């Protein structure tokens, strides 16, 4: 029966999509070529899980647009490939751009703003937390896919067996970390957040830091600030007292597989990765909001993808119709979540129930992980903005973190050099900095 | 000389043309304005990119590092290849042909794959090698210092390429007339004496070529340190000149500066190769 359900659904929605496409092409005003006879072929580049299945579902749902899928190996290759293919004149029509990289990609002129209709749809259907990150400089640049709220995955069986409460504040986290180490010297509460630029950013976002502010045609860059230093001191203490793992990724994976890791902080997308990487721990994991600094629920963004039309695309309408299908229709979300390979929390709140229905939560003991993710998403501070030098910042962080690992400098002192690299890069590129 | 046409065609399309394009790129800069959301436009900056590259401490520093690396790597590489070849040729080693293959085998592994293999071998907690080194030295494993990083990278590159030089030297040794070697033996020269006084001087030409190739290859060091940087804190993102060029082009989105740096680097490599060829004539 499982084979029939998607098929039936697919045929049923084919009509709906054609309607959508017709509706879009009716309202279009700015590009030629889409209204000619025969189907339009567009290309779509992504590394996101299940993207190929999404493309197949879209292609078989309608006859007006044929999407050709190009895969990129990982997020880190995606932006280089996008920039290079654009230079070579072979850019895909639809690109996948994570929130943190959107301003950087824009500053390279790789995207074109969404049409008025599409922008209106984004404004209408998506929450502020997502819109703030895709509406920049008076234009809307992409359709958000997921919110990627930062959450705490934890081993409920281990916490229960020892009668320990899951920490809700960072102070409790430190305390629980000590308890866990006492109970089992070969186990730790989790891995340090100080080796991954993404986790460092999420922690600072949660703590209320604002690294980038765009005001009056100039950026304010404030990576080296009091909040960040204070947060860094906590991270340093956890490592210095050996309360968290500070190993390389491969070893962290081994330890987690061996049950020596009680919690993992990651974005809501991780719900699709845990069941695949730690299959034999099915039923043992649960999800909660991340520990906060104040005791009030607080989360942050951690990754999160959006889809945009590239500057070189000659099929803006078709591209937008495909993107809208992926991010704003039940079928698009269902195709992505199908089979449990992806656990995206749709940024579009109306579609959360769809994802919830399709995603198999048995790995999480049937817990409503989407409810937790929604709660976390609602607790993301909305003021955060990403800057237009994301790849430079990322590399500067990696170089500096290597020094921290080597013990040459304390974590709290790396932010000054990262800020210097970022401001240097922005100035070199002619971007205004206050 | 029409028979040279294919060479000049390929040389022109794949060497001169890209160099010309790099020279063209090096005169421009991509400039945004305001918050940057409007994209970038291309501006002519003359030699501005060259002055900014030549005054960049990271770029100059990368030459220092590659210089130290070459001083360490080249003698070690050539020395190791010579010792292995002479041992194989002396007949002291059992199964010479088999060993020759064994030494050559890593050479067919792409540098990237080799770096990934060694990445694991350099990871504490996973690698048996790290345990052995820690046990032998009594100190903790760390690739944080410059010497440690250089040794870590040179270890991979020597493992990769030593077999290539062994094959070149071995072929050169085969070309030595048998009667010369016999004459040396009749005169009472032992294996070591023959190796040092007859074989080595007679394959000087091959050694010169190998040194030249090794210099050019060593200076272009890129894939190995790029990957190993995640295990060796001593290696940052602009460790070698090629890494600097990559960083400027693909991380900082500054193709003008990257092209300028690449051209300066090409001139330096050209000068080093010329120097090596001159040295061979002495």
PDB file of C-alpha atoms in Angstrom, chain B residues 29-282:
ATOM      1  CA  UNK B  29      38.825  44.418  -9.242  1.00  0.00           C
ATOM      2  CA  UNK B  30      35.243  43.517  -8.393  1.00  0.00           C
ATOM      3  CA  UNK B  31      33.780  46.348  -6.402  1.00  0.00           C
ATOM      4  CA  UNK B  32      30.432  46.509  -4.628  1.00  0.00           C
ATOM      5  CA  UNK B  33      29.013  49.589  -2.986  1.00  0.00           C
ATOM      6  CA  UNK B  34      26.894  50.416   0.046  1.00  0.00           C
ATOM      7  CA  UNK B  35      25.629  47.265   1.749  1.00  0.00           C
ATOM      8  CA  UNK B  36      26.694  45.141  -1.207  1.00  0.00           C
ATOM      9  CA  UNK B  37      23.226  43.845  -2.089  1.00  0.00           C
ATOM     10  CA  UNK B  38      23.440  45.347  -5.535  1.00  0.00           C
ATOM     11  CA  UNK B  39      26.140  42.902  -6.627  1.00  0.00           C
ATOM     12  CA  UNK B  40      29.560  43.843  -7.896  1.00  0.00           C
ATOM     13  CA  UNK B  41      30.903  45.686 -10.906  1.00  0.00           C
ATOM     14  CA  UNK B  42      34.330  45.334 -12.461  1.00  0.00           C
ATOM     15  CA  UNK B  43      36.706  48.266 -12.086  1.00  0.00           C
ATOM     16  CA  UNK B  44      40.097  48.812 -13.747  1.00  0.00           C
ATOM     17  CA  UNK B  45      42.733  49.182 -11.039  1.00  0.00           C
ATOM     18  CA  UNK B  46      45.950  49.056 -13.057  1.00  0.00           C
ATOM     19  CA  UNK B  47      48.737  47.541 -10.998  1.00  0.00           C
ATOM     20  CA  UNK B  48      46.841  48.050  -7.748  1.00  0.00           C
ATOM     21  CA  UNK B  49      46.369  44.321  -7.230  1.00  0.00           C
ATOM     22  CA  UNK B  50      50.108  43.759  -7.541  1.00  0.00           C
ATOM     23  CA  UNK B  51      50.963  46.375  -4.934  1.00  0.00           C
ATOM     24  CA  UNK B  52      48.366  44.938  -2.570  1.00  0.00           C
ATOM     25  CA  UNK B  53      49.659  41.375  -3.075  1.00  0.00           C
ATOM     26  CA  UNK B  54      53.301  42.357  -2.634  1.00  0.00           C
ATOM     27  CA  UNK B  55      52.506  44.197   0.579  1.00  0.00           C
ATOM     28  CA  UNK B  56      50.394  41.369   2.004  1.00  0.00           C
ATOM     29  CA  UNK B  57      52.210  39.710   4.882  1.00  0.00           C
ATOM     30  CA  UNK B  58      50.225  36.494   4.342  1.00  0.00           C
ATOM     31  CA  UNK B  59      51.441  36.211   0.743  1.00  0.00           C
ATOM     32  CA  UNK B  60      55.064  36.947   1.585  1.00  0.00           C
ATOM     33  CA  UNK B  61      54.819  34.601   4.560  1.00  0.00           C
ATOM     34  CA  UNK B  62      53.639  31.778   2.312  1.00  0.00           C
ATOM     35  CA  UNK B  63      56.914  32.085   0.345  1.00  0.00           C
ATOM     36  CA  UNK B  64      58.858  31.802   3.582  1.00  0.00           C
ATOM     37  CA  UNK B  65      57.035  28.607   4.444  1.00  0.00           C
ATOM     38  CA  UNK B  66      57.384  27.065   0.997  1.00  0.00           C
ATOM     39  CA  UNK B  67      61.086  28.004   1.086  1.00  0.00           C
ATOM     40  CA  UNK B  68      61.633  26.200   4.384  1.00  0.00           C
ATOM     41  CA  UNK B  69      59.596  23.286   3.095  1.00  0.00           C
ATOM     42  CA  UNK B  70      61.738  23.021  -0.071  1.00  0.00           C
ATOM     43  CA  UNK B  71      64.972  23.164   1.935  1.00  0.00           C
ATOM     44  CA  UNK B  72      63.743  20.268   4.027  1.00  0.00           C
ATOM     45  CA  UNK B  73      61.840  18.297   1.411  1.00  0.00           C
ATOM     46  CA  UNK B  74      64.050  18.384  -1.686  1.00  0.00           C
ATOM     47  CA  UNK B  75      67.296  17.003  -0.189  1.00  0.00           C
ATOM     48  CA  UNK B  76      65.316  14.407   1.726  1.00  0.00           C
ATOM     49  CA  UNK B  77      63.290  13.379  -1.304  1.00  0.00           C
ATOM     50  CA  UNK B  78      66.244  13.160  -3.703  1.00  0.00           C
ATOM     51  CA  UNK B  79      68.431  11.516  -1.031  1.00  0.00           C
ATOM     52  CA  UNK B  80      65.790   8.913  -0.197  1.00  0.00           C
ATOM     53  CA  UNK B  81      65.150   8.165  -3.867  1.00  0.00           C
ATOM     54  CA  UNK B  82      68.893   7.740  -4.508  1.00  0.00           C
ATOM     55  CA  UNK B  83      69.447   5.465  -1.518  1.00  0.00           C
ATOM     56  CA  UNK B  84      66.479   3.286  -2.478  1.00  0.00           C
ATOM     57  CA  UNK B  85      67.562   3.103  -6.128  1.00  0.00           C
ATOM     58  CA  UNK B  86      71.187   2.282  -5.350  1.00  0.00           C
ATOM     59  CA  UNK B  87      70.102  -0.412  -2.903  1.00  0.00           C
ATOM     60  CA  UNK B  88      67.739  -1.905  -5.477  1.00  0.00           C
ATOM     61  CA  UNK B  89      70.411  -1.740  -8.144  1.00  0.00           C
ATOM     62  CA  UNK B  90      73.159  -3.215  -5.983  1.00  0.00           C
ATOM     63  CA  UNK B  91      71.317  -6.515  -5.903  1.00  0.00           C
ATOM     64  CA  UNK B  92      71.451  -6.440  -2.101  1.00  0.00           C
ATOM     65  CA  UNK B  93      67.686  -6.226  -1.904  1.00  0.00           C
ATOM     66  CA  UNK B  94      65.768  -9.439  -2.532  1.00  0.00           C
ATOM     67  CA  UNK B  95      62.947  -9.085  -5.044  1.00  0.00           C
ATOM     68  CA  UNK B  96      64.172  -5.829  -6.572  1.00  0.00           C
ATOM     69  CA  UNK B  97      61.498  -5.624  -9.245  1.00  0.00           C
ATOM     70  CA  UNK B  98      58.741  -6.254  -6.739  1.00  0.00           C
ATOM     71  CA  UNK B  99      60.110  -3.570  -4.387  1.00  0.00           C
ATOM     72  CA  UNK B 100      60.359  -1.155  -7.292  1.00  0.00           C
ATOM     73  CA  UNK B 101      56.649  -1.640  -7.877  1.00  0.00           C
ATOM     74  CA  UNK B 102      55.909  -1.216  -4.184  1.00  0.00           C
ATOM     75  CA  UNK B 103      57.791   2.081  -4.074  1.00  0.00           C
ATOM     76  CA  UNK B 104      56.072   3.289  -7.217  1.00  0.00           C
ATOM     77  CA  UNK B 105      52.573   2.283  -6.150  1.00  0.00           C
ATOM     78  CA  UNK B 106      51.740   5.374  -4.007  1.00  0.00           C
ATOM     79  CA  UNK B 107      52.542   7.510  -7.045  1.00  0.00           C
ATOM     80  CA  UNK B 108      49.375   6.340  -8.776  1.00  0.00           C
ATOM     81  CA  UNK B 109      47.309   7.502  -5.795  1.00  0.00           C
ATOM     82  CA  UNK B 110      46.035  11.039  -6.444  1.00  0.00           C
ATOM     83  CA  UNK B 111      47.447  13.580  -3.975  1.00  0.00           C
ATOM     84  CA  UNK B 112      43.981  14.302  -2.673  1.00  0.00           C
ATOM     85  CA  UNK B 113      43.271  10.682  -1.811  1.00  0.00           C
ATOM     86  CA  UNK B 114      46.702  10.331  -0.239  1.00  0.00           C
ATOM     87  CA  UNK B 115      45.984  13.340   1.937  1.00  0.00           C
ATOM     88  CA  UNK B 116      42.696  11.796   3.056  1.00  0.00           C
ATOM     89  CA  UNK B 117      44.441   8.523   3.938  1.00  0.00           C
ATOM     90  CA  UNK B 118      47.052  10.398   5.961  1.00  0.00           C
ATOM     91  CA  UNK B 119      44.377  12.614   7.485  1.00  0.00           C
ATOM     92  CA  UNK B 120      43.096   9.543   9.298  1.00  0.00           C
ATOM     93  CA  UNK B 121      46.597   8.410  10.132  1.00  0.00           C
ATOM     94  CA  UNK B 122      47.186  11.806  11.759  1.00  0.00           C
ATOM     95  CA  UNK B 123      43.989  11.723  13.848  1.00  0.00           C
ATOM     96  CA  UNK B 124      44.598  10.969  17.535  1.00  0.00           C
ATOM     97  CA  UNK B 125      42.278   8.320  18.895  1.00  0.00           C
ATOM     98  CA  UNK B 126      41.800   6.690  15.497  1.00  0.00           C
ATOM     99  CA  UNK B 127      45.297   6.261  14.114  1.00  0.00           C
ATOM    100  CA  UNK B 128      47.686   3.533  15.281  1.00  0.00           C
ATOM    101  CA  UNK B 129      50.513   5.735  14.009  1.00  0.00           C
ATOM    102  CA  UNK B 130      49.755   8.448  16.560  1.00  0.00           C
ATOM    103  CA  UNK B 131      49.898   5.890  19.382  1.00  0.00           C
ATOM    104  CA  UNK B 132      53.258   4.593  18.162  1.00  0.00           C
ATOM    105  CA  UNK B 133      54.738   8.086  17.886  1.00  0.00           C
ATOM    106  CA  UNK B 134      53.418   9.047  21.311  1.00  0.00           C
ATOM    107  CA  UNK B 135      54.821   5.837  22.759  1.00  0.00           C
ATOM    108  CA  UNK B 136      58.235   6.351  21.199  1.00  0.00           C
ATOM    109  CA  UNK B 137      58.631  10.038  21.900  1.00  0.00           C
ATOM    110  CA  UNK B 138      56.905  10.060  25.275  1.00  0.00           C
ATOM    111  CA  UNK B 139      55.390  13.420  24.318  1.00  0.00           C
ATOM    112  CA  UNK B 140      51.847  14.232  23.215  1.00  0.00           C
ATOM    113  CA  UNK B 141      50.922  14.260  19.533  1.00  0.00           C
ATOM    114  CA  UNK B 142      50.807  17.762  18.113  1.00  0.00           C
ATOM    115  CA  UNK B 143      51.040  19.203  14.621  1.00  0.00           C
ATOM    116  CA  UNK B 144      50.768  22.759  15.884  1.00  0.00           C
ATOM    117  CA  UNK B 145      54.338  23.932  15.279  1.00  0.00           C
ATOM    118  CA  UNK B 146      55.818  24.887  11.912  1.00  0.00           C
ATOM    119  CA  UNK B 147      58.438  22.081  11.914  1.00  0.00           C
ATOM    120  CA  UNK B 148      55.791  19.494  12.841  1.00  0.00           C
ATOM    121  CA  UNK B 149      53.473  20.711  10.065  1.00  0.00           C
ATOM    122  CA  UNK B 150      56.280  20.652   7.502  1.00  0.00           C
ATOM    123  CA  UNK B 151      57.320  17.139   8.496  1.00  0.00           C
ATOM    124  CA  UNK B 152      53.687  15.984   8.399  1.00  0.00           C
ATOM    125  CA  UNK B 153      53.219  17.320   4.856  1.00  0.00           C
ATOM    126  CA  UNK B 154      56.647  16.218   3.584  1.00  0.00           C
ATOM    127  CA  UNK B 155      55.973  12.730   4.892  1.00  0.00           C
ATOM    128  CA  UNK B 156      52.898  12.488   2.684  1.00  0.00           C
ATOM    129  CA  UNK B 157      54.539  14.023  -0.402  1.00  0.00           C
ATOM    130  CA  UNK B 158      57.669  11.870  -0.107  1.00  0.00           C
ATOM    131  CA  UNK B 159      55.541   8.753   0.341  1.00  0.00           C
ATOM    132  CA  UNK B 160      53.620   9.803  -2.755  1.00  0.00           C
ATOM    133  CA  UNK B 161      56.403  10.765  -5.109  1.00  0.00           C
ATOM    134  CA  UNK B 162      59.570   8.963  -4.105  1.00  0.00           C
ATOM    135  CA  UNK B 163      58.711   6.010  -6.362  1.00  0.00           C
ATOM    136  CA  UNK B 164      58.619   8.293  -9.402  1.00  0.00           C
ATOM    137  CA  UNK B 165      62.173   9.463  -8.831  1.00  0.00           C
ATOM    138  CA  UNK B 166      63.257   5.891  -8.100  1.00  0.00           C
ATOM    139  CA  UNK B 167      61.990   4.862 -11.526  1.00  0.00           C
ATOM    140  CA  UNK B 168      63.863   7.735 -13.223  1.00  0.00           C
ATOM    141  CA  UNK B 169      67.111   6.962 -11.393  1.00  0.00           C
ATOM    142  CA  UNK B 170      66.766   3.249 -11.966  1.00  0.00           C
ATOM    143  CA  UNK B 171      66.315   3.758 -15.686  1.00  0.00           C
ATOM    144  CA  UNK B 172      69.400   6.005 -15.756  1.00  0.00           C
ATOM    145  CA  UNK B 173      71.427   3.351 -13.934  1.00  0.00           C
ATOM    146  CA  UNK B 174      70.496   0.773 -16.566  1.00  0.00           C
ATOM    147  CA  UNK B 175      72.139   3.005 -19.156  1.00  0.00           C
ATOM    148  CA  UNK B 176      75.562   2.806 -17.488  1.00  0.00           C
ATOM    149  CA  UNK B 177      77.764   0.563 -19.612  1.00  0.00           C
ATOM    150  CA  UNK B 178      78.349  -2.806 -17.907  1.00  0.00           C
ATOM    151  CA  UNK B 179      82.033  -2.726 -18.747  1.00  0.00           C
ATOM    152  CA  UNK B 180      82.513   0.471 -16.737  1.00  0.00           C
ATOM    153  CA  UNK B 181      81.038  -1.192 -13.680  1.00  0.00           C
ATOM    154  CA  UNK B 182      83.057  -4.349 -14.317  1.00  0.00           C
ATOM    155  CA  UNK B 183      86.221  -2.306 -14.647  1.00  0.00           C
ATOM    156  CA  UNK B 184      85.514  -0.652 -11.318  1.00  0.00           C
ATOM    157  CA  UNK B 185      84.992  -4.028  -9.684  1.00  0.00           C
ATOM    158  CA  UNK B 186      88.143  -5.475 -11.232  1.00  0.00           C
ATOM    159  CA  UNK B 187      89.993  -2.491  -9.799  1.00  0.00           C
ATOM    160  CA  UNK B 188      88.779  -3.628  -6.385  1.00  0.00           C
ATOM    161  CA  UNK B 189      85.920  -1.188  -5.739  1.00  0.00           C
ATOM    162  CA  UNK B 190      83.249  -2.523  -3.383  1.00  0.00           C
ATOM    163  CA  UNK B 191      79.514  -1.966  -3.712  1.00  0.00           C
ATOM    164  CA  UNK B 192      79.585   1.332  -1.796  1.00  0.00           C
ATOM    165  CA  UNK B 193      82.554   2.644  -3.730  1.00  0.00           C
ATOM    166  CA  UNK B 194      80.956   1.730  -7.048  1.00  0.00           C
ATOM    167  CA  UNK B 195      77.717   3.433  -6.021  1.00  0.00           C
ATOM    168  CA  UNK B 196      79.381   6.656  -4.885  1.00  0.00           C
ATOM    169  CA  UNK B 197      82.207   7.020  -7.365  1.00  0.00           C
ATOM    170  CA  UNK B 198      80.794   5.469 -10.515  1.00  0.00           C
ATOM    171  CA  UNK B 199      77.006   5.220 -10.481  1.00  0.00           C
ATOM    172  CA  UNK B 200      76.193   8.581  -8.894  1.00  0.00           C
ATOM    173  CA  UNK B 201      78.396  10.702 -11.177  1.00  0.00           C
ATOM    174  CA  UNK B 202      77.124   8.838 -14.218  1.00  0.00           C
ATOM    175  CA  UNK B 203      73.448   9.566 -13.494  1.00  0.00           C
ATOM    176  CA  UNK B 204      74.056  13.240 -12.690  1.00  0.00           C
ATOM    177  CA  UNK B 205      71.872  14.299 -15.607  1.00  0.00           C
ATOM    178  CA  UNK B 206      68.898  12.315 -14.323  1.00  0.00           C
ATOM    179  CA  UNK B 207      69.405  13.714 -10.831  1.00  0.00           C
ATOM    180  CA  UNK B 208      69.419  17.236 -12.231  1.00  0.00           C
ATOM    181  CA  UNK B 209      66.111  16.643 -14.024  1.00  0.00           C
ATOM    182  CA  UNK B 210      64.614  15.082 -10.903  1.00  0.00           C
ATOM    183  CA  UNK B 211      65.717  18.047  -8.763  1.00  0.00           C
ATOM    184  CA  UNK B 212      64.175  20.471 -11.242  1.00  0.00           C
ATOM    185  CA  UNK B 213      60.870  18.572 -11.323  1.00  0.00           C
ATOM    186  CA  UNK B 214      60.873  18.266  -7.556  1.00  0.00           C
ATOM    187  CA  UNK B 215      61.450  21.994  -7.071  1.00  0.00           C
ATOM    188  CA  UNK B 216      58.610  22.924  -9.410  1.00  0.00           C
ATOM    189  CA  UNK B 217      56.304  20.321  -7.855  1.00  0.00           C
ATOM    190  CA  UNK B 218      57.209  21.248  -4.293  1.00  0.00           C
ATOM    191  CA  UNK B 219      56.580  24.942  -4.819  1.00  0.00           C
ATOM    192  CA  UNK B 220      53.097  24.226  -6.119  1.00  0.00           C
ATOM    193  CA  UNK B 221      52.170  22.416  -2.923  1.00  0.00           C
ATOM    194  CA  UNK B 222      48.408  22.677  -2.442  1.00  0.00           C
ATOM    195  CA  UNK B 223      46.125  19.663  -2.023  1.00  0.00           C
ATOM    196  CA  UNK B 224      48.045  17.939   0.764  1.00  0.00           C
ATOM    197  CA  UNK B 225      48.336  20.891   3.186  1.00  0.00           C
ATOM    198  CA  UNK B 226      44.836  22.052   2.238  1.00  0.00           C
ATOM    199  CA  UNK B 227      43.370  18.809   3.532  1.00  0.00           C
ATOM    200  CA  UNK B 228      45.812  18.218   6.358  1.00  0.00           C
ATOM    201  CA  UNK B 229      45.091  21.700   7.733  1.00  0.00           C
ATOM    202  CA  UNK B 230      42.077  20.272   9.545  1.00  0.00           C
ATOM    203  CA  UNK B 231      44.460  18.072  11.583  1.00  0.00           C
ATOM    204  CA  UNK B 232      47.509  20.297  11.701  1.00  0.00           C
ATOM    205  CA  UNK B 233      46.810  23.583  13.511  1.00  0.00           C
ATOM    206  CA  UNK B 234      50.166  24.824  12.205  1.00  0.00           C
ATOM    207  CA  UNK B 235      48.718  24.991   8.686  1.00  0.00           C
ATOM    208  CA  UNK B 236      46.473  27.994   8.084  1.00  0.00           C
ATOM    209  CA  UNK B 237      44.440  28.848   5.003  1.00  0.00           C
ATOM    210  CA  UNK B 238      47.259  30.822   3.320  1.00  0.00           C
ATOM    211  CA  UNK B 239      50.115  28.456   4.197  1.00  0.00           C
ATOM    212  CA  UNK B 240      51.531  28.071   0.684  1.00  0.00           C
ATOM    213  CA  UNK B 241      51.354  30.507  -2.273  1.00  0.00           C
ATOM    214  CA  UNK B 242      48.842  28.284  -4.066  1.00  0.00           C
ATOM    215  CA  UNK B 243      46.651  28.154  -0.971  1.00  0.00           C
ATOM    216  CA  UNK B 244      46.839  31.942  -0.813  1.00  0.00           C
ATOM    217  CA  UNK B 245      45.679  32.195  -4.428  1.00  0.00           C
ATOM    218  CA  UNK B 246      42.824  29.776  -3.745  1.00  0.00           C
ATOM    219  CA  UNK B 247      41.793  31.659  -0.624  1.00  0.00           C
ATOM    220  CA  UNK B 248      41.760  35.010  -2.436  1.00  0.00           C
ATOM    221  CA  UNK B 249      39.749  33.720  -5.404  1.00  0.00           C
ATOM    222  CA  UNK B 250      37.231  31.415  -3.803  1.00  0.00           C
ATOM    223  CA  UNK B 251      36.906  32.550  -0.203  1.00  0.00           C
ATOM    224  CA  UNK B 252      37.425  36.292  -0.480  1.00  0.00           C
ATOM    225  CA  UNK B 253      35.912  36.529  -4.010  1.00  0.00           C
ATOM    226  CA  UNK B 254      38.867  38.606  -5.182  1.00  0.00           C
ATOM    227  CA  UNK B 255      39.876  37.204  -8.565  1.00  0.00           C
ATOM    228  CA  UNK B 256      41.996  40.245  -9.417  1.00  0.00           C
ATOM    229  CA  UNK B 257      44.268  39.815  -6.417  1.00  0.00           C
ATOM    230  CA  UNK B 258      44.284  36.035  -6.950  1.00  0.00           C
ATOM    231  CA  UNK B 259      45.409  36.483 -10.567  1.00  0.00           C
ATOM    232  CA  UNK B 260      48.093  38.979  -9.563  1.00  0.00           C
ATOM    233  CA  UNK B 261      49.373  36.610  -6.872  1.00  0.00           C
ATOM    234  CA  UNK B 262      49.370  33.706  -9.335  1.00  0.00           C
ATOM    235  CA  UNK B 263      51.429  35.715 -11.846  1.00  0.00           C
ATOM    236  CA  UNK B 264      53.966  36.809  -9.230  1.00  0.00           C
ATOM    237  CA  UNK B 265      54.178  33.191  -8.131  1.00  0.00           C
ATOM    238  CA  UNK B 266      54.665  31.989 -11.723  1.00  0.00           C
ATOM    239  CA  UNK B 267      57.586  34.401 -12.114  1.00  0.00           C
ATOM    240  CA  UNK B 268      59.165  33.070  -8.916  1.00  0.00           C
ATOM    241  CA  UNK B 269      58.755  29.449 -10.030  1.00  0.00           C
ATOM    242  CA  UNK B 270      60.196  30.346 -13.426  1.00  0.00           C
ATOM    243  CA  UNK B 271      63.202  31.971 -11.741  1.00  0.00           C
ATOM    244  CA  UNK B 272      63.710  28.963  -9.460  1.00  0.00           C
ATOM    245  CA  UNK B 273      63.571  26.551 -12.416  1.00  0.00           C
ATOM    246  CA  UNK B 274      66.037  28.684 -14.347  1.00  0.00           C
ATOM    247  CA  UNK B 275      68.321  28.731 -11.316  1.00  0.00           C
ATOM    248  CA  UNK B 276      68.124  24.950 -11.043  1.00  0.00           C
ATOM    249  CA  UNK B 277      68.943  24.472 -14.727  1.00  0.00           C
ATOM    250  CA  UNK B 278      71.905  26.816 -14.417  1.00  0.00           C
ATOM    251  CA  UNK B 279      73.131  24.962 -11.366  1.00  0.00           C
ATOM    252  CA  UNK B 280      73.063  21.697 -13.325  1.00  0.00           C
ATOM    253  CA  UNK B 281      75.576  23.043 -15.834  1.00  0.00           C
ATOM    254  CA  UNK B 282      78.232  23.640 -13.204  1.00  0.00           C
TER     255      UNK B 282
END
